[in-house]
PDB file of C-alpha atoms in Angstrom:
ATOM      1  CA  MET J1352      -8.605  -8.705   5.561  1.00 59.00           C
ATOM      2  CA  GLU J1353     -10.082  -9.520   2.191  1.00 54.00           C
ATOM      3  CA  ASN J1354      -7.715 -11.745   0.198  1.00 52.00           C
ATOM      4  CA  ALA J1355      -8.553  -9.803  -2.953  1.00 53.00           C
ATOM      5  CA  ASN J1356      -7.131  -6.668  -1.388  1.00 81.00           C
ATOM      6  CA  VAL J1357      -3.852  -8.250  -0.291  1.00 91.00           C
ATOM      7  CA  ASP J1358      -0.710  -7.986  -2.414  1.00 93.00           C
ATOM      8  CA  THR J1359       1.855 -10.559  -1.307  1.00 94.00           C
ATOM      9  CA  ARG J1360       4.692  -8.315  -2.511  1.00 95.00           C
ATOM     10  CA  VAL J1361       3.959  -5.812   0.286  1.00 97.00           C
ATOM     11  CA  SER J1362       4.220  -6.397   4.037  1.00 96.00           C
ATOM     12  CA  LEU J1363       0.854  -7.130   5.647  1.00 96.00           C
ATOM     13  CA  ALA J1364       1.908  -4.892   8.535  1.00 97.00           C
ATOM     14  CA  LEU J1365       1.269  -1.888   6.275  1.00 97.00           C
ATOM     15  CA  HIS J1366      -2.133  -2.990   5.025  1.00 97.00           C
ATOM     16  CA  PRO J1367      -4.773  -0.319   5.823  1.00 97.00           C
ATOM     17  CA  ASP J1368      -7.195  -2.942   7.149  1.00 96.00           C
ATOM     18  CA  ASN J1369      -4.940  -3.230  10.202  1.00 97.00           C
ATOM     19  CA  VAL J1370      -6.459   0.038  11.380  1.00 97.00           C
ATOM     20  CA  LYS J1371      -9.876  -1.629  11.369  1.00 96.00           C
ATOM     21  CA  GLN J1372      -8.550  -4.232  13.816  1.00 96.00           C
ATOM     22  CA  ILE J1373      -8.016  -1.636  16.544  1.00 96.00           C
ATOM     23  CA  GLU J1374     -10.071  -2.523  19.598  1.00 94.00           C
ATOM     24  CA  GLY J1375     -13.499  -0.901  19.616  1.00 92.00           C
ATOM     25  CA  TYR J1376     -13.406  -0.009  15.917  1.00 95.00           C
ATOM     26  CA  ASP J1377     -16.895   0.939  14.696  1.00 94.00           C
ATOM     27  CA  ASP J1378     -18.492   3.620  12.530  1.00 94.00           C
ATOM     28  CA  GLN J1379     -17.722   6.391  15.032  1.00 93.00           C
ATOM     29  CA  ILE J1380     -14.116   5.337  15.554  1.00 96.00           C
ATOM     30  CA  ALA J1381     -13.809   4.923  11.777  1.00 96.00           C
ATOM     31  CA  GLN J1382     -14.448   8.642  11.351  1.00 94.00           C
ATOM     32  CA  LEU J1383     -11.885   9.439  14.020  1.00 96.00           C
ATOM     33  CA  LEU J1384      -9.230   7.192  12.466  1.00 97.00           C
ATOM     34  CA  GLY J1385     -10.003   8.019   8.845  1.00 97.00           C
ATOM     35  CA  PRO J1386      -6.709   9.906   8.339  1.00 97.00           C
ATOM     36  CA  THR J1387      -4.771   6.978   9.833  1.00 98.00           C
ATOM     37  CA  LEU J1388      -6.380   4.515   7.445  1.00 97.00           C
ATOM     38  CA  THR J1389      -5.664   6.866   4.540  1.00 97.00           C
ATOM     39  CA  ALA J1390      -1.985   7.138   5.516  1.00 98.00           C
ATOM     40  CA  PHE J1391      -1.584   3.351   5.545  1.00 98.00           C
ATOM     41  CA  SER J1392      -3.503   3.059   2.283  1.00 97.00           C
ATOM     42  CA  THR J1393      -1.185   5.618   0.666  1.00 97.00           C
ATOM     43  CA  ALA J1394       1.826   3.642   1.833  1.00 98.00           C
ATOM     44  CA  TYR J1395       0.463   0.258   0.781  1.00 98.00           C
ATOM     45  CA  GLU J1396      -0.739   1.385  -2.642  1.00 97.00           C
ATOM     46  CA  GLY J1397       2.445   3.389  -3.215  1.00 97.00           C
ATOM     47  CA  ILE J1398       4.666   0.383  -2.614  1.00 97.00           C
ATOM     48  CA  LYS J1399       2.453  -1.707  -4.893  1.00 97.00           C
ATOM     49  CA  ALA J1400       2.829   0.940  -7.594  1.00 97.00           C
ATOM     50  CA  VAL J1401       6.623   0.786  -7.326  1.00 97.00           C
ATOM     51  CA  TRP J1402       6.541  -2.995  -7.722  1.00 97.00           C
ATOM     52  CA  ASP J1403       4.390  -2.534 -10.826  1.00 97.00           C
ATOM     53  CA  ALA J1404       6.795   0.098 -12.157  1.00 96.00           C
ATOM     54  CA  LYS J1405       9.733  -2.251 -11.655  1.00 95.00           C
ATOM     55  CA  LYS J1406       7.923  -4.922 -13.651  1.00 95.00           C
ATOM     56  CA  ALA J1407       7.158  -2.448 -16.435  1.00 96.00           C
ATOM     57  CA  ALA J1408      10.784  -1.267 -16.475  1.00 95.00           C
ATOM     58  CA  SER J1409      11.963  -4.834 -17.061  1.00 94.00           C
ATOM     59  CA  THR J1410      10.014  -4.924 -20.338  1.00 95.00           C
ATOM     60  CA  ASN J1411      11.799  -1.864 -21.779  1.00 94.00           C
ATOM     61  CA  PRO J1412      14.296  -3.268 -24.311  1.00 92.00           C
ATOM     62  CA  THR J1413      16.456  -0.127 -24.179  1.00 92.00           C
ATOM     63  CA  TRP J1414      17.115  -0.320 -20.422  1.00 92.00           C
ATOM     64  CA  ASN J1415      19.667  -2.625 -18.871  1.00 92.00           C
ATOM     65  CA  GLU J1416      19.332  -3.740 -15.240  1.00 93.00           C
ATOM     66  CA  ALA J1417      21.105  -0.639 -13.900  1.00 92.00           C
ATOM     67  CA  GLN J1418      18.845   1.720 -15.824  1.00 92.00           C
ATOM     68  CA  GLN J1419      15.785  -0.185 -14.642  1.00 93.00           C
ATOM     69  CA  ILE J1420      16.889   0.260 -11.037  1.00 94.00           C
ATOM     70  CA  ILE J1421      17.560   3.972 -11.507  1.00 93.00           C
ATOM     71  CA  GLN J1422      14.180   4.623 -13.122  1.00 93.00           C
ATOM     72  CA  THR J1423      12.324   2.581 -10.511  1.00 95.00           C
ATOM     73  CA  SER J1424      14.198   4.368  -7.727  1.00 95.00           C
ATOM     74  CA  ASP J1425      13.217   7.757  -9.135  1.00 94.00           C
ATOM     75  CA  TYR J1426       9.592   6.671  -9.082  1.00 96.00           C
ATOM     76  CA  ALA J1427       9.932   5.241  -5.565  1.00 96.00           C
ATOM     77  CA  GLU J1428      11.294   8.524  -4.220  1.00 95.00           C
ATOM     78  CA  LYS J1429       8.181  10.350  -5.410  1.00 96.00           C
ATOM     79  CA  HIS J1430       5.984   7.873  -3.564  1.00 97.00           C
ATOM     80  CA  LEU J1431       8.210   8.013  -0.481  1.00 96.00           C
ATOM     81  CA  ALA J1432       7.691  11.771  -0.254  1.00 97.00           C
ATOM     82  CA  ARG J1433       3.914  11.321  -0.317  1.00 97.00           C
ATOM     83  CA  ILE J1434       3.979   8.441   2.145  1.00 98.00           C
ATOM     84  CA  THR J1435       6.198  10.130   4.734  1.00 97.00           C
ATOM     85  CA  LYS J1436       4.188  13.337   4.510  1.00 97.00           C
ATOM     86  CA  GLY J1437       1.006  11.352   5.119  1.00 97.00           C
ATOM     87  CA  PHE J1438       2.410   9.603   8.180  1.00 98.00           C
ATOM     88  CA  ASP J1439       3.880  12.844   9.568  1.00 97.00           C
ATOM     89  CA  ASN J1440       0.540  14.616   9.188  1.00 97.00           C
ATOM     90  CA  VAL J1441      -1.463  11.818  10.787  1.00 98.00           C
ATOM     91  CA  LEU J1442       0.963  11.590  13.720  1.00 97.00           C
ATOM     92  CA  ALA J1443       0.481  15.304  14.350  1.00 97.00           C
ATOM     93  CA  THR J1444      -3.304  14.860  14.183  1.00 97.00           C
ATOM     94  CA  LEU J1445      -3.310  11.854  16.518  1.00 97.00           C
ATOM     95  CA  THR J1446      -1.083  13.680  18.999  1.00 97.00           C
ATOM     96  CA  LYS J1447      -3.511  16.609  19.119  1.00 97.00           C
ATOM     97  CA  GLN J1448      -6.461  14.254  19.539  1.00 97.00           C
ATOM     98  CA  ILE J1449      -4.741  12.472  22.409  1.00 97.00           C
ATOM     99  CA  GLU J1450      -3.987  15.774  24.128  1.00 97.00           C
ATOM    100  CA  HIS J1451      -7.619  16.834  23.696  1.00 96.00           C
ATOM    101  CA  PHE J1452      -9.095  13.638  25.136  1.00 95.00           C
ATOM    102  CA  GLU J1453      -6.505  13.559  27.932  1.00 95.00           C
ATOM    103  CA  SER J1454      -7.500  17.087  28.946  1.00 94.00           C
ATOM    104  CA  GLU J1455     -11.169  16.078  28.974  1.00 93.00           C
ATOM    105  CA  LEU J1456     -10.414  13.134  31.252  1.00 93.00           C
ATOM    106  CA  ALA J1457      -8.507  15.458  33.595  1.00 90.00           C
ATOM    107  CA  THR J1458     -11.437  17.891  33.955  1.00 88.00           C
ATOM    108  CA  PRO J1459     -11.791  18.924  37.637  1.00 86.00           C
ATOM    109  CA  LEU J1460     -14.904  17.945  39.587  1.00 82.00           C
ATOM    110  CA  GLU J1461     -17.207  20.452  41.208  1.00 76.00           C
ATOM    111  CA  ALA J1462     -18.822  19.477  44.488  1.00 63.00           C
ATOM    112  CA  ARG J1463     -22.550  18.828  44.364  1.00 59.00           C
ATOM    113  CA  ALA J1464     -23.006  18.306  48.071  1.00 53.00           C
ATOM    114  CA  GLY J1465     -23.377  21.270  50.401  1.00 62.00           C
ATOM    115  CA  ALA J1466     -20.210  22.789  51.824  1.00 81.00           C
ATOM    116  CA  SER J1467     -20.736  21.301  55.282  1.00 86.00           C
ATOM    117  CA  MET J1468     -21.409  17.807  53.918  1.00 89.00           C
ATOM    118  CA  SER J1469     -18.305  17.963  51.720  1.00 90.00           C
ATOM    119  CA  VAL J1470     -16.218  18.887  54.756  1.00 91.00           C
ATOM    120  CA  GLU J1471     -17.639  15.936  56.697  1.00 93.00           C
ATOM    121  CA  ILE J1472     -16.977  13.538  53.817  1.00 93.00           C
ATOM    122  CA  ARG J1473     -13.366  14.680  53.478  1.00 93.00           C
ATOM    123  CA  LYS J1474     -12.806  14.318  57.229  1.00 94.00           C
ATOM    124  CA  TYR J1475     -14.380  10.868  57.172  1.00 94.00           C
ATOM    125  CA  VAL J1476     -12.065   9.803  54.358  1.00 95.00           C
ATOM    126  CA  HIS J1477      -9.031  11.485  55.917  1.00 95.00           C
ATOM    127  CA  ASP J1478      -9.472   9.583  59.208  1.00 95.00           C
ATOM    128  CA  MET J1479      -9.601   6.182  57.493  1.00 95.00           C
ATOM    129  CA  PRO J1480      -6.616   3.826  57.438  1.00 95.00           C
ATOM    130  CA  VAL J1481      -4.750   4.201  54.144  1.00 94.00           C
ATOM    131  CA  GLU J1482      -5.836   0.876  52.647  1.00 94.00           C
ATOM    132  CA  LYS J1483      -9.493   1.356  53.565  1.00 95.00           C
ATOM    133  CA  ARG J1484      -9.375   4.936  52.252  1.00 95.00           C
ATOM    134  CA  HIS J1485      -8.359   3.747  48.818  1.00 95.00           C
ATOM    135  CA  GLN J1486     -10.882   0.924  48.843  1.00 96.00           C
ATOM    136  CA  PHE J1487     -13.610   3.369  49.838  1.00 96.00           C
ATOM    137  CA  LEU J1488     -12.755   5.808  47.040  1.00 96.00           C
ATOM    138  CA  GLN J1489     -12.478   3.088  44.413  1.00 95.00           C
ATOM    139  CA  ARG J1490     -15.886   1.731  45.433  1.00 96.00           C
ATOM    140  CA  ALA J1491     -17.414   5.227  45.341  1.00 95.00           C
ATOM    141  CA  ILE J1492     -16.102   5.692  41.799  1.00 95.00           C
ATOM    142  CA  GLU J1493     -17.298   2.262  40.667  1.00 94.00           C
ATOM    143  CA  GLU J1494     -20.776   2.979  42.061  1.00 94.00           C
ATOM    144  CA  GLY J1495     -20.940   6.434  40.483  1.00 92.00           C
ATOM    145  CA  ASP J1496     -21.203   8.201  43.848  1.00 93.00           C
ATOM    146  CA  HIS J1497     -20.797  11.771  42.617  1.00 91.00           C
ATOM    147  CA  ILE J1498     -21.326  13.329  46.032  1.00 92.00           C
ATOM    148  CA  THR J1499     -18.413  11.438  47.572  1.00 93.00           C
ATOM    149  CA  ALA J1500     -16.198  11.713  44.498  1.00 93.00           C
ATOM    150  CA  SER J1501     -16.744  15.435  44.075  1.00 92.00           C
ATOM    151  CA  ALA J1502     -16.280  16.156  47.784  1.00 93.00           C
ATOM    152  CA  VAL J1503     -12.889  14.417  47.767  1.00 93.00           C
ATOM    153  CA  LEU J1504     -11.663  15.075  44.237  1.00 92.00           C
ATOM    154  CA  GLY J1505     -13.062  18.602  43.993  1.00 90.00           C
ATOM    155  CA  ALA J1506     -10.854  19.849  46.821  1.00 90.00           C
ATOM    156  CA  PRO J1507      -7.125  19.893  47.645  1.00 91.00           C
ATOM    157  CA  PRO J1508      -6.017  16.262  48.077  1.00 93.00           C
ATOM    158  CA  TYR J1509      -4.423  16.693  51.513  1.00 93.00           C
ATOM    159  CA  LEU J1510      -7.846  17.446  53.014  1.00 93.00           C
ATOM    160  CA  SER J1511      -8.757  13.819  52.364  1.00 93.00           C
ATOM    161  CA  GLY J1512      -5.374  12.331  53.200  1.00 94.00           C
ATOM    162  CA  LEU J1513      -4.346  11.911  49.568  1.00 94.00           C
ATOM    163  CA  ASP J1514      -1.368  13.163  47.622  1.00 94.00           C
ATOM    164  CA  ALA J1515      -1.536  14.939  44.268  1.00 93.00           C
ATOM    165  CA  ASN J1516      -0.740  11.809  42.261  1.00 94.00           C
ATOM    166  CA  PHE J1517      -3.493   9.750  43.832  1.00 94.00           C
ATOM    167  CA  LYS J1518      -5.949  12.562  43.259  1.00 93.00           C
ATOM    168  CA  LYS J1519      -5.024  12.623  39.552  1.00 93.00           C
ATOM    169  CA  THR J1520      -5.408   8.847  39.352  1.00 94.00           C
ATOM    170  CA  TYR J1521      -8.835   8.836  40.979  1.00 94.00           C
ATOM    171  CA  LEU J1522      -9.998  11.839  38.983  1.00 94.00           C
ATOM    172  CA  ARG J1523      -8.987  10.027  35.798  1.00 93.00           C
ATOM    173  CA  MET J1524     -10.859   6.908  36.965  1.00 94.00           C
ATOM    174  CA  TRP J1525     -13.958   8.975  37.670  1.00 94.00           C
ATOM    175  CA  ASN J1526     -13.909  10.805  34.362  1.00 93.00           C
ATOM    176  CA  GLU J1527     -13.387   7.567  32.438  1.00 93.00           C
ATOM    177  CA  ARG J1528     -16.454   6.119  34.146  1.00 93.00           C
ATOM    178  CA  ALA J1529     -18.496   9.291  33.711  1.00 91.00           C
ATOM    179  CA  THR J1530     -17.535   9.778  30.056  1.00 92.00           C
ATOM    180  CA  PRO J1531     -16.842   6.290  28.649  1.00 94.00           C
ATOM    181  CA  GLU J1532     -17.059   7.496  25.041  1.00 95.00           C
ATOM    182  CA  THR J1533     -14.186   9.913  25.611  1.00 95.00           C
ATOM    183  CA  ALA J1534     -12.143   7.132  27.218  1.00 95.00           C
ATOM    184  CA  ARG J1535     -12.949   4.833  24.284  1.00 95.00           C
ATOM    185  CA  ARG J1536     -11.903   7.431  21.737  1.00 96.00           C
ATOM    186  CA  LEU J1537      -8.680   8.112  23.600  1.00 96.00           C
ATOM    187  CA  LYS J1538      -7.831   4.408  23.656  1.00 96.00           C
ATOM    188  CA  ALA J1539      -8.439   4.159  19.905  1.00 97.00           C
ATOM    189  CA  VAL J1540      -6.272   7.138  18.919  1.00 98.00           C
ATOM    190  CA  GLN J1541      -3.500   5.971  21.270  1.00 97.00           C
ATOM    191  CA  ALA J1542      -3.548   2.562  19.568  1.00 98.00           C
ATOM    192  CA  ALA J1543      -3.493   4.218  16.138  1.00 98.00           C
ATOM    193  CA  LYS J1544      -0.521   6.389  17.118  1.00 98.00           C
ATOM    194  CA  ARG J1545       1.410   3.350  18.349  1.00 98.00           C
ATOM    195  CA  MET J1546       0.628   1.555  15.092  1.00 98.00           C
ATOM    196  CA  VAL J1547       1.988   4.420  13.011  1.00 98.00           C
ATOM    197  CA  GLU J1548       5.102   4.791  15.169  1.00 97.00           C
ATOM    198  CA  GLU J1549       5.854   1.067  15.065  1.00 97.00           C
ATOM    199  CA  ARG J1550       5.131   0.426  11.380  1.00 97.00           C
ATOM    200  CA  ALA J1551       5.794   3.567   9.349  1.00 97.00           C
ATOM    201  CA  GLY J1552       9.513   2.797   9.309  1.00 96.00           C
ATOM    202  CA  LEU J1553       8.828  -0.402   7.373  1.00 97.00           C
ATOM    203  CA  VAL J1554       8.173   1.723   4.286  1.00 97.00           C
ATOM    204  CA  PHE J1555      11.887   2.297   3.657  1.00 96.00           C
ATOM    205  CA  LYS J1556      12.733  -1.408   3.601  1.00 96.00           C
ATOM    206  CA  GLU J1557       9.641  -2.223   1.554  1.00 97.00           C
ATOM    207  CA  LEU J1558      10.512   0.370  -1.092  1.00 96.00           C
ATOM    208  CA  GLU J1559      14.087  -0.884  -1.174  1.00 96.00           C
ATOM    209  CA  ARG J1560      12.785  -4.381  -1.899  1.00 96.00           C
ATOM    210  CA  ALA J1561      10.513  -3.034  -4.626  1.00 96.00           C
ATOM    211  CA  VAL J1562      13.339  -1.079  -6.255  1.00 95.00           C
ATOM    212  CA  GLY J1563      15.602  -4.110  -6.109  1.00 93.00           C
ATOM    213  CA  ALA J1564      18.685  -2.400  -4.686  1.00 92.00           C
ATOM    214  CA  PRO J1565      19.725  -0.592  -1.480  1.00 92.00           C
ATOM    215  CA  PRO J1566      20.188   3.209  -1.545  1.00 91.00           C
ATOM    216  CA  HIS J1567      23.991   3.053  -1.641  1.00 92.00           C
ATOM    217  CA  LYS J1568      23.922   0.863  -4.766  1.00 92.00           C
ATOM    218  CA  VAL J1569      21.395   3.175  -6.460  1.00 91.00           C
ATOM    219  CA  LYS J1570      23.622   6.132  -5.608  1.00 92.00           C
ATOM    220  CA  ALA J1571      26.646   4.398  -7.130  1.00 94.00           C
ATOM    221  CA  LEU J1572      24.697   3.595 -10.296  1.00 93.00           C
ATOM    222  CA  ARG J1573      23.575   7.202 -10.653  1.00 91.00           C
ATOM    223  CA  GLU J1574      27.130   8.464 -10.248  1.00 90.00           C
ATOM    224  CA  ALA J1575      28.416   5.983 -12.823  1.00 93.00           C
ATOM    225  CA  LYS J1576      25.663   6.990 -15.235  1.00 89.00           C
ATOM    226  CA  THR J1577      26.470  10.693 -14.797  1.00 89.00           C
ATOM    227  CA  ALA J1578      30.176  10.071 -15.314  1.00 90.00           C
ATOM    228  CA  ALA J1579      29.545   8.047 -18.455  1.00 90.00           C
ATOM    229  CA  GLU J1580      27.218  10.685 -19.913  1.00 86.00           C
ATOM    230  CA  LYS J1581      29.914  13.333 -19.607  1.00 86.00           C
ATOM    231  CA  ALA J1582      31.773  11.621 -22.453  1.00 84.00           C
ATOM    232  CA  PHE J1583      28.920  12.578 -24.769  1.00 84.00           C
ATOM    233  CA  VAL J1584      28.943  16.288 -23.942  1.00 80.00           C
ATOM    234  CA  LEU J1585      30.147  18.369 -26.908  1.00 74.00           C
ATOM    235  CA  LYS J1586      33.139  20.541 -26.104  1.00 69.00           C
ATOM    236  CA  ASP J1587      33.872  23.914 -27.675  1.00 63.00           C
ATOM    237  CA  LEU J1588      37.007  23.301 -29.778  1.00 56.00           C
ATOM    238  CA  GLY J1589      37.053  26.809 -31.215  1.00 56.00           C
ATOM    239  CA  GLN J1590      36.885  27.889 -34.881  1.00 51.00           C
TER     240      GLN J1590
END
């Protein structure tokens, strides 16, 4: 992070440059995570603005401490609405992206080998001891052996001595190897989603610090202000 862009009044955990620290971040991932960076930027800059507003409020000679808190809190609530909306929207976007990439990595394989060869491959794998069967399939995936992978993973798992869960695992391994860019993008959006889920909640505490009082105290001050102002309401005393 650039020191010039860091405000010590705001938690570093909310700084937008954290998004750029996600593993594999480059120009392509930057486009994918643009909304995430924007959401953190909105939060960070919003909290900074509330701190600035609090400082400005303290220079108003007509406002006592309670009035300063109330005015700053009003301003903070406007920023909170923008910030929470931004995080909610980006979470929805990231969730859809994850579902999309997950579906791509679960795409079924179609056999390239002839029908008779595929049958022979599945029988060969089926007759192997369990440990050797898994070693054989893992090696085939690592070596990019599409004929073997498609013969086994493009058919019902029991034909090769597998269960449904192992087939899903090996199919995922194959697709990750065959489409590494999809796997890389999925990893990035998953990391971004975790970052939002783990850090977005910090906004409430950060805004409370900027305002200078917890919500219950602000509420009490508002109620006291309203009650006091009622004494200045003109009453109809008749003619």
